[in-house]
């Protein structure tokens, strides 16, 4: 079941993402589409909350990948693929190592690694409709 939601604040986006985070069991890849400032990192904050991870999520722009882990919880790897342009770059991020079927991978700028995404990735497209208004489309994976 494909989802289409419009949110009117970052808090609403976080609340939607939190619900989806609660549905994750490990092994899912979340592939974001959307421009700078769309709300991909904001959405990931909600995912982490829903997964019971208490650390505050920040943008992985400089680190390329941030790891969020907590005792007895599924680990979340949050990637920014903005600067990733070939397979060698992608291998160096650890992406393939973390595709272990146990962790959740949330990938900003997934457009840059389209050929390497699993077929059952959950695709989350975020489009700005206004200053605080966003259209969020969720499809693929359990939302197929
Ligand atoms: P991205 O990771 O896609 O570049 P961020 O999540 O870092 O985007 O930034 C999104 C920005 O848009 C934040 O400043 C956030 O407060 C703002 N914003 C405004 N309205 C919304 C909304 N409805 N959903 C998500 N973010 C919103
Ligand atoms: Mg971001």
Coordinates of C-alpha atoms and ligand atoms in Angstrom, one line a residue:
X1 CA 0.0 0.0 0.0
X2 CA 1.7 3.2 -1.2
X3 CA 1.4 6.1 1.2
X4 CA 1.0 9.8 0.3
X5 CA 1.0 12.3 3.1
X6 CA 1.2 16.1 3.3
X7 CA 2.8 17.5 6.4
X8 CA 2.7 21.1 7.6
X9 CA 5.6 21.3 10.0
X10 CA 8.8 19.4 10.7
X11 CA 7.1 18.0 13.8
X12 CA 4.4 16.4 11.7
X13 CA 7.1 14.9 9.4
X14 CA 8.8 13.5 12.5
X15 CA 5.6 12.0 13.7
X16 CA 4.9 10.3 10.4
X17 CA 8.4 9.0 10.3
X18 CA 8.2 7.7 13.9
X19 CA 5.2 5.5 12.9
X20 CA 7.2 4.1 10.0
X21 CA 10.2 3.6 12.3
X22 CA 8.1 1.5 14.6
X23 CA 7.2 -0.8 11.7
X24 CA 10.9 -1.6 10.9
X25 CA 12.2 -4.9 12.0
X26 CA 15.8 -4.7 10.6
X27 CA 17.1 -5.4 7.1
X28 CA 15.1 -2.5 5.5
X29 CA 16.8 0.0 3.2
X30 CA 15.1 3.4 3.1
X31 CA 16.0 5.2 -0.1
X32 CA 15.2 9.0 0.0
X33 CA 14.6 11.1 -3.0
X34 CA 14.3 14.9 -2.6
X35 CA 16.3 18.1 -2.8
X36 CA 18.4 19.8 -0.3
X37 CA 16.2 21.1 2.5
X38 CA 13.3 18.8 1.6
X39 CA 13.3 17.1 5.0
X40 CA 15.3 13.8 4.6
X41 CA 17.3 14.3 7.7
X42 CA 14.2 15.5 9.6
X43 CA 12.4 12.4 8.6
X44 CA 15.3 10.3 9.8
X45 CA 15.0 11.9 13.2
X46 CA 11.5 10.4 13.4
X47 CA 12.7 7.0 12.1
X48 CA 15.3 6.8 14.9
X49 CA 12.6 7.8 17.5
X50 CA 10.3 5.1 16.2
X51 CA 13.1 2.6 16.4
X52 CA 13.7 3.5 20.0
X53 CA 17.0 5.1 19.4
X54 CA 17.5 8.0 21.7
X55 CA 20.6 9.8 20.2
X56 CA 19.8 13.0 18.3
X57 CA 20.1 12.5 14.6
X58 CA 22.3 15.0 12.7
X59 CA 23.1 15.3 9.0
X60 CA 25.7 12.8 7.9
X61 CA 26.9 15.3 5.2
X62 CA 30.5 15.4 6.4
X63 CA 30.9 11.9 7.9
X64 CA 29.0 10.3 4.9
X65 CA 27.5 7.8 7.4
X66 CA 26.3 8.1 11.0
X67 CA 25.6 5.1 13.1
X68 CA 22.9 5.0 15.7
X69 CA 22.8 2.1 18.1
X70 CA 21.4 1.3 21.5
X71 CA 21.3 -1.7 23.6
X72 CA 18.8 -4.4 22.3
X73 CA 17.7 -2.0 19.5
X74 CA 18.2 -2.4 15.7
X75 CA 21.1 -0.3 14.5
X76 CA 20.4 2.6 12.1
X77 CA 23.0 3.6 9.5
X78 CA 22.2 7.0 8.1
X79 CA 24.0 7.8 4.8
X80 CA 24.5 10.9 2.7
X81 CA 25.5 9.8 -0.8
X82 CA 25.7 13.4 -2.2
X83 CA 29.4 13.1 -3.0
X84 CA 29.3 9.4 -4.0
X85 CA 29.8 9.0 -7.7
X86 CA 31.2 5.5 -8.3
X87 CA 31.3 1.9 -6.9
X88 CA 34.7 2.4 -5.3
X89 CA 33.3 5.4 -3.3
X90 CA 30.3 3.4 -2.4
X91 CA 32.3 0.4 -1.1
X92 CA 34.4 2.8 1.0
X93 CA 31.3 4.0 2.9
X94 CA 30.6 0.5 4.2
X95 CA 27.2 0.4 2.5
X96 CA 27.6 -3.2 1.4
X97 CA 28.9 -4.4 4.8
X98 CA 25.9 -2.8 6.6
X99 CA 23.5 -4.5 4.2
X100 CA 23.5 -7.4 6.6
X101 CA 19.8 -8.0 6.8
X102 CA 19.8 -6.9 10.5
X103 CA 20.3 -3.2 10.4
X104 CA 18.3 -0.4 8.9
X105 CA 20.0 1.8 6.3
X106 CA 18.5 5.2 5.6
X107 CA 20.1 6.7 2.5
X108 CA 19.9 10.4 1.5
X109 CA 20.7 11.2 -2.2
X110 CA 19.9 7.5 -3.0
X111 CA 19.6 8.8 -6.6
X112 CA 23.4 8.6 -6.7
X113 CA 23.5 4.9 -5.9
X114 CA 20.3 3.8 -7.8
X115 CA 22.0 0.8 -9.4
X116 CA 23.1 -0.6 -6.0
X117 CA 19.9 -0.3 -4.1
X118 CA 18.1 -3.5 -3.3
X119 CA 14.9 -4.2 -5.3
X120 CA 12.8 -4.1 -2.1
X121 CA 14.1 -0.8 -0.8
X122 CA 11.4 1.5 0.7
X123 CA 11.5 4.7 -1.4
X124 CA 10.6 7.9 0.4
X125 CA 10.2 10.9 -1.9
X126 CA 9.9 14.3 -0.2
X127 CA 8.9 17.4 -2.1
X128 CA 8.5 20.9 -0.8
X129 CA 5.1 22.4 -1.5
X130 CA 5.8 25.6 0.5
X131 CA 7.9 26.8 3.4
X132 CA 6.5 24.4 5.9
X133 CA 4.5 22.1 3.6
X134 CA 5.9 18.8 2.3
X135 CA 4.5 16.0 0.2
X136 CA 5.8 12.6 1.4
X137 CA 5.4 9.5 -0.8
X138 CA 6.3 6.1 0.6
X139 CA 6.4 3.1 -1.7
X140 CA 8.3 -0.1 -2.2
X141 CA 9.2 -2.8 0.3
X142 CA 6.4 -3.4 2.8
X143 CA 4.6 -0.4 1.1
X144 CA 4.4 -2.1 -2.3
Ligands
LIG1 P1 17.4 17.4 3.9 O1 18.0 16.4 4.7 O2 16.4 16.9 2.9 O3 18.4 18.3 3.2 P2 16.6 18.7 6.4 O4 15.7 17.7 7.1 O5 18.0 18.8 6.8 O6 16.5 18.4 4.8 O7 16.0 20.1 6.4 C1 14.6 20.3 6.2 C2 14.3 21.8 6.6 O8 13.0 22.1 6.3 C3 14.4 21.9 8.1 O9 15.0 23.2 8.4 C4 13.0 21.8 8.6 O10 12.8 22.5 9.8 C5 12.3 22.5 7.5 N1 10.9 22.1 7.3 C6 9.8 22.9 7.2 N2 8.7 22.3 7.1 C7 9.0 20.9 7.1 C8 8.2 19.8 7.0 N3 6.8 19.8 6.8 N4 8.8 18.6 7.1 C9 10.1 18.5 7.2 N5 11.0 19.6 7.3 C10 10.4 20.8 7.3
LIG2 MG1 20.0 15.9 5.0

